[in-house]
Amino acid sequence: MRSSAIPLLEVRDLIKTFPAHGGVVHAVNGVSFGLEAGSTLGLVGESGSGKTTVARCVTRLTNVSSGQIVFDGQDITHLDRGAFRRLRARMQMVFQDPADSLNPRMRVGAIVAEPLMFFTPLSKDERLRKVRALFAQVQLDEDLIDRYPRQLSGGQQQRVAIARAIATDPALVVLDEPTSALDVSVRRGIVDLLRSLQERLGMAYLLISHDLTTVEWMSGSIAVMYLGRVAEIGKARDVLAEASHPYTEGLLASRLTADPRLPPPEALLVGEIPSAFNLPPGCPLHGRCPEAVEECRLTLPVLQPLKLAPTHAVACLRRDTVAVVTESGRPELIGEDQRG
Amino acid sequence: MTALLSVEDLRTSFFTRKGVVSALRGVSFEIGRGEIVGLVGESGSGKSVTAASILGLVRPPGRIVGGRILFDGRDLVTSSEREMRHIRGRQIGLVLQSPRTALNPLLSVGDQMVNIYRAHVRASRQEAWAACLAMLEAVGLSDVERRARSYPNQFSGGSAQRVLIAIALLCNPKLLLADEPTTALDVTIQAQILRLLQDSIARTGSSALLITHDLGAVAHFAQRTMVMYRGEIVEQGPTLSVITDPQHPYTAALVAASLPGTPPGH
């Protein structure tokens, strides 16, 4: 099951702190994961879990405090702006709210053409042809090319943002809550589009979302984050169907399922996520966890594979895990056959 | 016994410079006593205008142009602003989406609650204060003496939402309008808040209209569900049958987009 391929994206011991009001906000506290070409990793968590900060570090929208980010075999952790700019064509982003991420004064055709101007030698005519092809790929009517973003619906705007992101044939697209600002009935169309684009174009997705349904629809693997750490990581079906970490269990139990025949949601976790300003000692979840014992208050659990499921890892003292150290110095967690 | 709320052919329009926008195009429904009814729809469907119409809070260029809203036997459409002031807060409580904007940041939570209580109920400050503490306790907050002296920014999102529910329930209203009460909250908090709403309704014998874009919020918490689309209620019935056997194509699309599980072709 282990993959020997070098992942497209590898994040090692990522730490990000922000100075604030005479203290430090610990947004990301040692996060590691790998993402293989053509696959999707869903980063799930509540607000304050650090998932968006991870995405901002990966895309270099913010500097990392420590740790390493390797993209396509190249250490990009400390690349200067100029060098990273040349990489930008290979790593693109789609943000939550297209109304905010699209320039309101540009026609949507020009918005999609912009990365082609920066990153390709295409002539003006070739660019226009490519923009038409991109509109077709994201299933947008060509007639919309000369419209402004505000003249489009939310779903159409997000399709423009996706067309812009895939214009330069990126190897990785970071999707930050790509469906959260959209109406429910529109979400499914965007998810289906993203999945079919991935099948045809073979790019990898790092999907940031608090919406478990979107994550379930799209991800081969899932990492559940809590207070700046990965609580649980593994193949999507394992994490969702065989959730092991008490936080993941609580998250899934409290999920508001739309199916009244399923058991009603339960609040297993008491209270709310603590502030990342003053991190509690021990396990970050101990104050909310129904299974916490004295040891949990003192010892920080390490993310380790489950004894019975080596590709599925949790950071919990109350679970039967094994310390596995590989050549890379971290557990190999994500199998090659992620899409299952 | 007649329904607590009976909305008949309600029509609300907005008269803008660009023309007339019909936000509600003949909306009819009832809410029985002790019942939680879900109103599901997307942005622009008219669900918040429905709530504003019931509360008499439709402002120009908007206006109710037709229909009746019978609340406990009285037509709210023809009620004066003075009568509506008595009804809002006292007989119909409102829970909004964002506690950050619904609470006054400059007043302690207890002071805000005392002001609201005394606007509707003849009571001394001490009596009002005691009533507020009791209500904060009833919505599951602990250490209420200290919490009542705290300001809104000292509350987490979930606790602040509990405060909003406490305020809505403060004067023991007959009807609670909850407009997206969980949308701004994290997943692990949403179920806590909906359970609290459900328990509060059961405890006080009041009724609730639960307005949401999320079928997941009504599936286990509303006995009946109405689906709104472009200013009309396109489907209504027991929640179970609306979700498991949708009759209107829009409801079917909404259900397909909401159910967890692997989409076809995965």
Coordinates of C-alpha atoms in Angstrom, one line a residue:
Chain A
M1 CA 0.0 0.0 0.0
R2 CA 2.9 2.4 0.6
S3 CA 3.8 4.6 -2.2
S4 CA 7.4 5.0 -3.1
A5 CA 6.6 8.0 -5.3
I6 CA 7.8 11.4 -4.1
P7 CA 4.7 13.4 -3.2
L8 CA 3.9 16.5 -5.3
L9 CA 3.6 18.5 -2.1
E10 CA 5.2 17.6 1.2
V11 CA 4.7 19.7 4.3
R12 CA 7.0 18.8 7.3
D13 CA 6.6 20.0 10.8
L14 CA 5.0 23.3 9.8
I15 CA 4.8 25.9 12.5
K16 CA 3.3 29.3 12.2
T17 CA 2.9 31.8 15.0
F18 CA 1.7 35.3 14.9
P19 CA 2.7 38.0 17.5
A20 CA -0.3 39.6 19.0
H21 CA -1.0 41.9 22.0
G22 CA 2.2 41.0 23.9
G23 CA 1.8 37.3 23.3
V24 CA 1.9 34.7 20.5
V25 CA -0.9 33.1 18.6
H26 CA 0.0 29.5 17.8
A27 CA -1.9 29.1 14.6
V28 CA -0.1 26.0 13.3
N29 CA 1.9 23.7 15.7
G30 CA 3.8 21.1 13.7
V31 CA 1.7 19.9 10.8
S32 CA 3.1 17.2 8.4
F33 CA 1.4 15.7 5.4
G34 CA 2.0 14.6 1.8
L35 CA -0.1 15.1 -1.3
E36 CA 0.5 13.0 -4.4
A37 CA 0.0 14.2 -8.0
G38 CA -3.6 14.0 -9.2
S39 CA -5.1 13.3 -5.7
T40 CA -7.1 15.3 -3.2
L41 CA -6.4 15.9 0.5
G42 CA -9.2 17.5 2.4
L43 CA -8.1 19.6 5.4
V44 CA -11.1 19.7 7.8
G45 CA -11.5 21.7 11.0
E46 CA -13.5 24.3 12.8
S47 CA -12.6 28.0 12.7
G48 CA -9.4 28.4 14.7
S49 CA -8.1 25.0 13.7
G50 CA -5.3 26.5 11.5
K51 CA -6.4 24.9 8.3
T52 CA -6.5 28.2 6.4
T53 CA -3.1 29.2 7.8
V54 CA -1.7 25.9 6.4
A55 CA -3.1 26.8 3.0
R56 CA -1.6 30.3 3.2
C57 CA 1.8 28.9 4.1
V58 CA 1.7 26.4 1.3
T59 CA 0.9 29.1 -1.2
R60 CA 3.4 31.5 0.4
L61 CA 0.8 34.1 1.1
T62 CA 2.4 34.2 4.5
N63 CA 5.9 33.2 5.7
V64 CA 6.3 30.1 7.8
S65 CA 7.8 30.3 11.3
S66 CA 9.6 26.9 10.9
G67 CA 9.3 23.7 9.1
Q68 CA 9.6 22.8 5.4
I69 CA 7.4 22.9 2.3
V70 CA 8.5 20.8 -0.7
F71 CA 6.7 21.3 -3.9
D72 CA 7.5 19.2 -7.0
G73 CA 10.9 18.2 -5.5
Q74 CA 11.8 21.8 -4.7
D75 CA 12.1 23.3 -1.2
I76 CA 9.9 26.4 -1.5
T77 CA 9.9 27.2 2.2
H78 CA 12.1 30.3 1.8
L79 CA 11.9 31.1 -1.9
D80 CA 12.0 34.8 -2.5
R81 CA 9.1 36.5 -4.2
G82 CA 10.6 36.5 -7.7
A83 CA 11.5 32.8 -7.6
F84 CA 8.1 31.9 -6.2
R85 CA 6.4 34.0 -8.9
R86 CA 7.8 31.7 -11.6
L87 CA 6.3 28.7 -9.7
R88 CA 2.9 30.4 -9.3
A89 CA 1.7 29.0 -12.7
R90 CA 2.1 25.5 -11.3
M91 CA 0.3 26.2 -8.0
Q92 CA -3.0 28.1 -8.2
M93 CA -5.7 29.0 -5.8
V94 CA -9.5 29.2 -5.6
F95 CA -10.9 31.2 -2.7
Q96 CA -14.2 31.1 -0.8
D97 CA -16.0 34.1 -2.1
P98 CA -15.7 34.8 -5.8
A99 CA -17.3 38.2 -5.2
D100 CA -14.2 39.1 -3.3
S101 CA -11.5 37.3 -5.3
L102 CA -12.5 38.6 -8.8
N103 CA -11.6 42.1 -9.7
P104 CA -15.0 43.9 -10.1
R105 CA -13.6 46.3 -12.7
M106 CA -12.4 43.6 -15.1
R107 CA -14.5 41.7 -17.6
V108 CA -14.5 38.0 -16.7
G109 CA -12.8 37.1 -20.0
A110 CA -9.9 39.4 -19.1
I111 CA -9.8 37.9 -15.6
V112 CA -9.3 34.4 -17.0
A113 CA -6.8 35.7 -19.6
E114 CA -4.6 37.5 -17.0
P115 CA -2.5 34.5 -15.9
L116 CA -2.0 33.6 -19.6
M117 CA -0.5 37.0 -20.1
F118 CA 1.9 36.6 -17.1
F119 CA 2.9 33.0 -17.5
T120 CA 2.6 32.0 -21.2
P121 CA 4.0 33.4 -24.5
L122 CA 0.6 33.2 -26.2
S123 CA -0.4 36.0 -28.6
K124 CA -3.6 38.0 -28.0
D125 CA -5.6 35.8 -30.5
E126 CA -4.3 32.6 -29.0
R127 CA -5.2 33.9 -25.5
L128 CA -8.7 34.6 -26.6
R129 CA -9.0 31.1 -28.1
K130 CA -7.6 29.6 -24.9
V131 CA -10.1 31.6 -22.8
R132 CA -13.0 30.3 -24.9
A133 CA -11.7 26.8 -24.4
L134 CA -11.4 27.4 -20.6
F135 CA -15.0 28.7 -20.5
A136 CA -16.1 25.5 -22.2
Q137 CA -14.1 23.4 -19.7
V138 CA -15.8 25.0 -16.7
Q139 CA -19.2 24.9 -18.5
L140 CA -19.7 28.6 -18.8
D141 CA -21.5 30.1 -21.7
E142 CA -19.0 31.9 -24.1
D143 CA -21.4 34.8 -24.3
L144 CA -20.5 35.7 -20.7
I145 CA -16.9 36.6 -21.7
D146 CA -17.6 40.3 -21.8
R147 CA -19.6 40.5 -18.6
Y148 CA -18.4 41.9 -15.3
P149 CA -18.4 39.6 -12.2
R150 CA -21.4 41.3 -10.6
Q151 CA -23.5 40.4 -13.7
L152 CA -22.9 36.7 -13.0
S153 CA -24.5 34.4 -10.3
G154 CA -22.4 33.1 -7.4
G155 CA -21.9 29.7 -9.1
Q156 CA -20.9 31.3 -12.4
Q157 CA -18.4 33.6 -10.6
Q158 CA -16.8 30.6 -8.9
R159 CA -16.6 28.9 -12.4
V160 CA -14.7 32.0 -13.6
A161 CA -12.3 31.7 -10.6
I162 CA -11.8 28.0 -11.4
A163 CA -11.1 28.8 -15.1
R164 CA -8.5 31.4 -14.0
A165 CA -6.9 28.8 -11.7
I166 CA -6.6 26.1 -14.3
A167 CA -5.5 28.4 -17.1
T168 CA -1.8 27.7 -16.7
D169 CA -2.2 23.9 -16.3
P170 CA -1.2 23.9 -12.6
A171 CA -0.1 20.7 -10.8
L172 CA -1.7 21.8 -7.6
V173 CA -4.8 23.9 -6.9
V174 CA -5.4 25.0 -3.3
L175 CA -9.2 25.3 -2.8
D176 CA -10.0 27.4 0.2
E177 CA -13.7 26.7 1.1
P178 CA -14.6 26.7 -2.6
T179 CA -18.3 26.0 -1.9
S180 CA -19.0 27.7 1.4
A181 CA -20.2 31.0 0.0
L182 CA -22.5 29.3 -2.5
D183 CA -26.1 28.3 -2.3
V184 CA -26.6 24.6 -1.4
S185 CA -28.0 23.6 -4.8
V186 CA -25.1 25.2 -6.6
R187 CA -22.5 23.5 -4.5
R188 CA -23.0 20.1 -6.0
G189 CA -22.4 21.5 -9.5
I190 CA -19.1 23.1 -8.5
V191 CA -17.9 19.9 -6.7
D192 CA -18.8 17.8 -9.8
L193 CA -17.0 20.3 -12.0
L194 CA -13.8 20.2 -9.8
R195 CA -13.8 16.4 -9.8
S196 CA -14.2 16.1 -13.6
L197 CA -11.5 18.7 -14.2
Q198 CA -9.2 16.7 -11.9
E199 CA -10.0 13.5 -13.8
R200 CA -9.2 15.1 -17.2
L201 CA -6.3 17.4 -16.3
G202 CA -4.7 15.4 -13.5
M203 CA -4.0 18.2 -11.0
A204 CA -3.9 17.7 -7.2
Y205 CA -6.2 19.5 -4.9
L206 CA -5.5 20.7 -1.3
L207 CA -9.1 21.3 -0.2
I208 CA -9.7 23.4 2.9
S209 CA -13.2 23.1 4.2
H210 CA -15.4 23.0 7.3
D211 CA -18.2 21.4 5.2
L212 CA -17.9 17.7 5.7
T213 CA -20.2 17.0 2.8
T214 CA -18.0 18.8 0.3
V215 CA -14.9 17.1 1.7
E216 CA -16.6 13.7 1.6
W217 CA -17.5 14.2 -2.1
M218 CA -14.1 15.3 -3.2
S219 CA -11.3 13.9 -1.1
G220 CA -9.2 10.7 -1.4
S221 CA -7.6 11.5 1.9
I222 CA -8.6 13.6 4.9
A223 CA -6.6 15.3 7.6
V224 CA -8.7 16.5 10.5
M225 CA -7.1 19.6 12.2
Y226 CA -7.7 20.8 15.8
L227 CA -6.0 23.8 17.4
G228 CA -3.1 23.9 14.8
R229 CA -2.4 20.2 14.8
V230 CA -3.5 17.2 12.8
A231 CA -5.7 15.0 15.0
E232 CA -6.3 12.3 12.5
I233 CA -5.3 11.6 8.9
G234 CA -5.9 8.8 6.5
K235 CA -7.9 7.7 3.5
A236 CA -11.3 9.5 3.4
R237 CA -13.4 6.4 3.8
D238 CA -11.3 5.3 6.8
V239 CA -11.5 8.7 8.5
L240 CA -15.2 9.0 7.8
A241 CA -16.4 5.4 8.4
E242 CA -13.9 4.4 11.0
A243 CA -13.2 7.6 12.7
S244 CA -10.8 7.0 15.6
H245 CA -9.9 10.3 17.2
P246 CA -12.4 11.5 19.8
Y247 CA -12.5 14.9 18.0
T248 CA -13.3 13.3 14.6
E249 CA -16.0 11.2 16.3
G250 CA -17.5 14.3 17.9
L251 CA -17.3 16.2 14.7
L252 CA -19.1 13.5 12.8
A253 CA -21.7 12.8 15.5
S254 CA -22.6 16.5 15.7
R255 CA -22.9 16.8 11.9
L256 CA -26.4 18.1 10.9
T257 CA -27.3 15.4 8.4
A258 CA -30.2 16.2 6.1
D259 CA -31.5 12.7 6.3
P260 CA -34.2 12.4 9.0
R261 CA -33.9 8.6 9.0
L262 CA -30.4 8.8 10.3
P263 CA -29.8 9.2 14.1
P264 CA -30.1 12.8 15.2
P265 CA -26.9 14.8 15.7
E266 CA -25.3 14.5 19.1
A267 CA -23.1 16.9 20.9
L268 CA -20.3 14.6 22.3
L269 CA -17.8 17.4 22.7
V270 CA -18.5 19.9 25.4
G271 CA -17.7 23.6 25.0
E272 CA -15.8 25.2 22.2
I273 CA -12.3 25.3 20.6
P274 CA -9.9 27.1 23.0
S275 CA -8.1 30.2 21.9
A276 CA -4.8 29.6 20.1
F277 CA -3.4 32.4 22.2
N278 CA -2.9 30.3 25.3
L279 CA -2.5 26.8 24.3
P280 CA -3.5 24.3 27.0
P281 CA -0.8 21.9 28.0
G282 CA -1.2 18.2 27.1
C283 CA -3.6 17.1 24.5
P284 CA -5.3 20.2 22.8
L285 CA -8.7 18.5 23.1
H286 CA -8.5 17.4 26.8
G287 CA -10.9 20.1 28.0
R288 CA -13.7 19.0 25.7
C289 CA -13.0 15.3 25.3
P290 CA -15.4 12.8 26.9
E291 CA -12.5 10.2 27.2
A292 CA -9.9 12.4 28.7
V293 CA -7.9 11.0 31.6
E294 CA -5.2 12.7 33.8
E295 CA -2.4 11.8 31.4
C296 CA -4.2 13.7 28.6
R297 CA -3.8 16.9 30.7
L298 CA 0.0 16.5 30.8
T299 CA 1.2 14.7 27.7
L300 CA 1.0 15.9 24.2
P301 CA 0.0 13.0 21.9
V302 CA 2.0 12.4 18.8
L303 CA 0.3 11.6 15.4
Q304 CA 1.0 7.8 14.9
P305 CA -0.5 5.1 12.8
L306 CA -3.2 2.8 14.4
K307 CA -1.9 -0.6 15.2
L308 CA -4.6 -2.2 13.1
A309 CA -4.6 0.3 10.2
P310 CA -1.1 1.5 9.3
T311 CA -2.3 4.1 6.7
H312 CA -4.6 5.7 9.3
A313 CA -3.0 7.8 12.0
V314 CA -4.3 9.6 15.1
A315 CA -2.9 11.8 17.8
C316 CA -4.5 10.3 20.9
L317 CA -3.1 8.7 24.0
R318 CA -6.3 6.6 24.4
R319 CA -5.9 4.8 21.1
D320 CA -3.7 1.8 20.2
T321 CA -1.1 3.4 18.0
V322 CA 2.5 2.4 17.1
A323 CA 5.5 4.7 16.6
V324 CA 6.7 4.2 13.1
V325 CA 9.6 6.1 11.8
T326 CA 10.6 5.8 8.2
E327 CA 13.6 7.0 6.3
S328 CA 12.0 10.4 5.8
G329 CA 11.7 10.6 9.6
R330 CA 7.9 10.7 9.6
P331 CA 5.2 8.1 9.3
E332 CA 4.1 7.3 5.8
L333 CA 0.5 7.9 6.0
I334 CA -1.1 8.2 2.6
G335 CA -1.3 5.3 0.3
E336 CA -1.0 5.7 -3.4
D337 CA -4.5 4.4 -4.1
Q338 CA -6.3 7.3 -2.5
R339 CA -9.3 7.6 -4.7
G340 CA -10.5 4.1 -4.0
Chain B
M1 CA -57.8 24.9 18.6
T2 CA -56.8 27.3 15.9
A3 CA -53.2 27.7 14.7
L4 CA -51.0 30.2 16.6
L5 CA -49.9 31.8 13.3
S6 CA -51.8 31.7 10.1
V7 CA -50.3 33.4 7.1
E8 CA -52.7 33.7 4.2
D9 CA -51.7 34.7 0.6
L10 CA -49.0 37.1 1.9
R11 CA -47.6 39.4 -0.8
T12 CA -44.6 41.7 -0.1
S13 CA -43.1 43.8 -2.8
F14 CA -40.1 46.2 -3.1
F15 CA -40.8 49.3 -5.2
T16 CA -37.3 50.1 -6.5
R17 CA -36.3 52.6 -9.1
K18 CA -35.7 49.7 -11.5
G19 CA -39.2 48.4 -11.0
V20 CA -41.3 46.3 -8.7
V21 CA -39.7 43.2 -7.1
S22 CA -42.2 40.7 -5.8
A23 CA -40.4 39.2 -2.9
L24 CA -43.3 37.2 -1.6
R25 CA -45.8 36.0 -4.2
G26 CA -48.8 34.6 -2.2
V27 CA -47.3 32.8 0.7
S28 CA -49.6 30.7 2.9
F29 CA -48.8 28.5 5.9
E30 CA -49.7 27.8 9.5
I31 CA -47.7 27.2 12.7
G32 CA -49.5 25.2 15.4
R33 CA -49.0 25.6 19.1
G34 CA -45.9 23.8 20.4
E35 CA -44.7 23.2 16.8
I36 CA -41.3 23.8 15.2
V37 CA -41.7 24.5 11.5
G38 CA -38.7 24.7 9.2
L39 CA -38.6 27.3 6.4
V40 CA -35.8 26.3 3.9
G41 CA -34.6 28.3 1.0
E42 CA -31.6 29.9 -0.6
S43 CA -30.5 33.5 -0.6
G44 CA -33.1 35.6 -2.3
S45 CA -35.9 33.0 -1.9
G46 CA -37.9 35.3 0.4
K47 CA -37.5 33.5 3.7
S48 CA -36.0 36.4 5.6
V49 CA -38.7 38.8 4.0
T50 CA -41.3 36.4 5.4
A51 CA -39.8 36.9 8.9
A52 CA -39.6 40.6 8.5
S53 CA -43.2 40.7 7.3
I54 CA -44.4 38.8 10.3
L55 CA -42.6 41.2 12.6
G56 CA -43.8 44.3 10.8
L57 CA -40.2 45.2 9.9
V58 CA -40.5 45.6 6.1
R59 CA -39.3 49.1 5.5
P60 CA -39.7 51.3 2.4
P61 CA -39.2 50.7 -0.5
G62 CA -40.7 47.4 0.7
R63 CA -44.4 47.1 1.6
I64 CA -46.8 44.3 2.3
V65 CA -49.2 44.6 -0.6
G66 CA -51.7 41.8 0.2
G67 CA -52.7 39.0 2.5
R68 CA -53.2 38.5 6.2
I69 CA -50.9 37.4 9.1
L70 CA -53.2 36.1 11.8
F71 CA -51.2 35.8 15.1
D72 CA -53.2 34.5 18.0
G73 CA -56.4 35.7 16.2
R74 CA -55.1 39.2 15.4
D75 CA -54.1 40.5 11.9
L76 CA -50.5 41.8 12.1
V77 CA -50.7 43.3 8.7
T78 CA -53.3 45.9 9.8
S79 CA -51.8 46.4 13.3
S80 CA -50.3 49.8 14.1
E81 CA -46.6 50.3 14.8
R82 CA -47.4 50.8 18.5
E83 CA -49.2 47.5 18.7
M84 CA -46.3 45.8 16.8
R85 CA -43.8 47.2 19.3
H86 CA -45.7 45.4 22.0
I87 CA -45.8 42.2 20.0
R88 CA -42.1 42.2 19.0
G89 CA -39.9 40.8 21.7
R90 CA -42.9 40.2 24.0
Q91 CA -45.0 37.8 22.0
I92 CA -42.7 37.0 19.1
G93 CA -39.1 36.6 19.9
L94 CA -36.3 36.8 17.3
V95 CA -33.0 34.9 17.1
L96 CA -30.7 36.2 14.4
Q97 CA -27.7 34.7 12.6
S98 CA -24.9 36.7 14.0
P99 CA -24.6 37.5 17.7
R100 CA -21.7 39.8 16.8
T101 CA -24.1 42.2 15.1
A102 CA -27.3 41.6 17.1
L103 CA -25.8 42.5 20.5
N104 CA -24.7 46.0 21.6
P105 CA -21.0 45.9 22.1
L106 CA -21.0 48.8 24.6
L107 CA -23.5 47.3 27.2
S108 CA -23.0 44.3 29.4
V109 CA -25.1 41.4 28.4
G110 CA -27.1 41.6 31.7
D111 CA -27.8 45.3 31.2
Q112 CA -29.1 44.7 27.6
M113 CA -31.3 41.9 28.9
V114 CA -32.7 44.0 31.8
N115 CA -33.5 46.9 29.4
I116 CA -35.4 44.5 27.1
Y117 CA -37.2 42.8 29.9
R118 CA -38.3 46.1 31.5
A119 CA -39.5 47.5 28.1
H120 CA -42.1 44.7 28.1
V121 CA -42.7 43.7 31.7
R122 CA -43.4 45.8 34.7
A123 CA -40.6 44.9 37.1
S124 CA -38.0 46.5 39.3
R125 CA -34.4 46.4 38.3
Q126 CA -33.7 43.6 40.9
E127 CA -36.6 41.5 39.6
A128 CA -35.5 42.0 36.0
W129 CA -31.9 41.1 36.9
A130 CA -33.0 37.9 38.6
A131 CA -35.2 37.0 35.6
C132 CA -32.2 37.5 33.3
L133 CA -29.9 35.3 35.4
A134 CA -32.5 32.6 35.4
M135 CA -32.8 32.7 31.7
L136 CA -29.0 32.7 31.1
E137 CA -29.0 29.6 33.3
A138 CA -31.8 28.0 31.3
V139 CA -29.9 28.3 28.1
G140 CA -27.0 26.4 29.6
L141 CA -24.5 29.1 30.6
S142 CA -22.7 28.6 33.9
D143 CA -21.4 31.2 36.3
V144 CA -24.2 33.5 35.2
E145 CA -23.6 36.3 37.7
R146 CA -20.2 36.9 36.1
R147 CA -21.4 36.3 32.6
A148 CA -24.2 38.8 32.9
R149 CA -21.6 41.5 33.8
S150 CA -19.5 40.6 30.8
Y151 CA -19.6 42.3 27.4
P152 CA -20.5 40.6 24.1
N153 CA -16.9 40.4 22.9
Q154 CA -16.0 38.3 26.0
F155 CA -18.3 35.5 24.8
S156 CA -17.4 32.8 22.3
G157 CA -19.6 32.4 19.2
G158 CA -21.6 29.5 20.7
S159 CA -22.1 31.3 24.1
A160 CA -23.1 34.5 22.4
Q161 CA -25.7 32.6 20.4
R162 CA -27.0 31.2 23.7
V163 CA -27.3 34.7 24.9
L164 CA -29.4 35.6 21.8
I165 CA -31.7 32.7 22.5
A166 CA -32.0 33.8 26.1
I167 CA -33.0 37.3 25.0
A168 CA -35.5 35.9 22.6
L169 CA -37.1 33.7 25.3
L170 CA -36.8 36.4 28.0
C171 CA -40.4 37.6 27.9
N172 CA -41.8 34.1 27.4
P173 CA -43.0 34.7 23.8
K174 CA -45.6 32.5 22.1
L175 CA -43.6 32.4 18.9
L176 CA -39.9 32.3 18.2
L177 CA -38.5 33.3 14.8
A178 CA -35.0 31.9 14.4
D179 CA -33.4 33.2 11.2
E180 CA -30.3 31.1 10.4
P181 CA -29.5 30.6 14.1
T182 CA -26.6 28.2 13.4
T183 CA -25.2 29.4 10.2
A184 CA -22.4 31.4 11.8
L185 CA -21.4 28.6 14.2
D186 CA -18.9 25.8 14.0
V187 CA -20.2 22.3 13.3
T188 CA -19.7 21.0 16.8
I189 CA -21.7 23.9 18.2
Q190 CA -24.6 23.8 15.7
A191 CA -26.2 20.7 17.2
Q192 CA -25.9 22.1 20.7
I193 CA -27.8 25.2 19.8
L194 CA -30.5 23.4 17.8
R195 CA -31.0 21.0 20.7
L196 CA -31.3 24.0 23.1
L197 CA -33.9 25.6 20.8
Q198 CA -35.9 22.4 20.7
D199 CA -35.7 21.9 24.5
S200 CA -36.7 25.6 25.1
I201 CA -39.7 25.3 22.9
A202 CA -40.8 22.1 24.6
R203 CA -40.3 23.5 28.1
T204 CA -42.2 26.8 27.5
G205 CA -44.9 25.4 25.2
S206 CA -44.1 28.0 22.6
S207 CA -43.8 27.6 18.8
A208 CA -40.9 28.3 16.4
L209 CA -40.3 29.1 12.8
L210 CA -36.8 27.9 12.0
I211 CA -35.5 29.7 8.9
T212 CA -32.4 28.1 7.3
H213 CA -30.7 27.3 4.0
D214 CA -29.5 24.0 5.5
L215 CA -31.8 21.0 5.3
G216 CA -29.6 19.5 7.9
A217 CA -30.9 22.0 10.5
V218 CA -34.5 21.0 10.0
A219 CA -34.2 17.3 9.4
H220 CA -34.1 16.4 13.1
F221 CA -35.5 19.5 14.6
A222 CA -38.7 20.6 12.8
Q223 CA -41.8 18.5 12.7
R224 CA -42.9 20.2 9.4
T225 CA -40.8 21.7 6.7
M226 CA -41.7 24.3 4.0
V227 CA -39.4 24.9 1.0
M228 CA -39.3 28.3 -0.4
Y229 CA -38.2 29.3 -3.9
R230 CA -38.5 32.7 -5.6
G231 CA -41.0 34.1 -3.2
E232 CA -43.3 31.1 -3.1
I233 CA -43.6 28.0 -0.9
V234 CA -43.2 25.3 -3.4
E235 CA -43.6 22.4 -1.0
Q236 CA -44.6 21.8 2.6
G237 CA -45.4 18.8 4.7
P238 CA -44.0 16.6 7.5
T239 CA -40.2 16.9 7.4
L240 CA -39.7 13.2 6.9
S241 CA -41.8 13.1 3.7
V242 CA -40.5 16.4 2.3
I243 CA -37.0 15.1 2.5
T244 CA -37.5 11.4 1.7
D245 CA -40.2 11.9 -1.0
P246 CA -39.8 15.4 -2.4
Q247 CA -42.6 16.3 -4.9
H248 CA -41.3 19.6 -6.3
P249 CA -38.2 19.4 -8.6
Y250 CA -36.5 22.2 -6.6
T251 CA -36.9 20.3 -3.3
A252 CA -35.5 17.2 -5.0
A253 CA -32.5 19.2 -6.2
L254 CA -32.0 20.6 -2.7
V255 CA -32.2 17.2 -1.1
A256 CA -29.7 15.7 -3.7
A257 CA -27.3 18.5 -2.9
S258 CA -27.6 18.1 0.9
L259 CA -27.4 14.4 1.5
P260 CA -24.0 13.1 2.6
G261 CA -22.5 10.2 0.8
T262 CA -20.6 9.7 -2.4
P263 CA -22.1 11.4 -5.4
P264 CA -22.8 9.1 -8.4
G265 CA -19.8 8.3 -10.6
H266 CA -17.3 8.6 -7.8

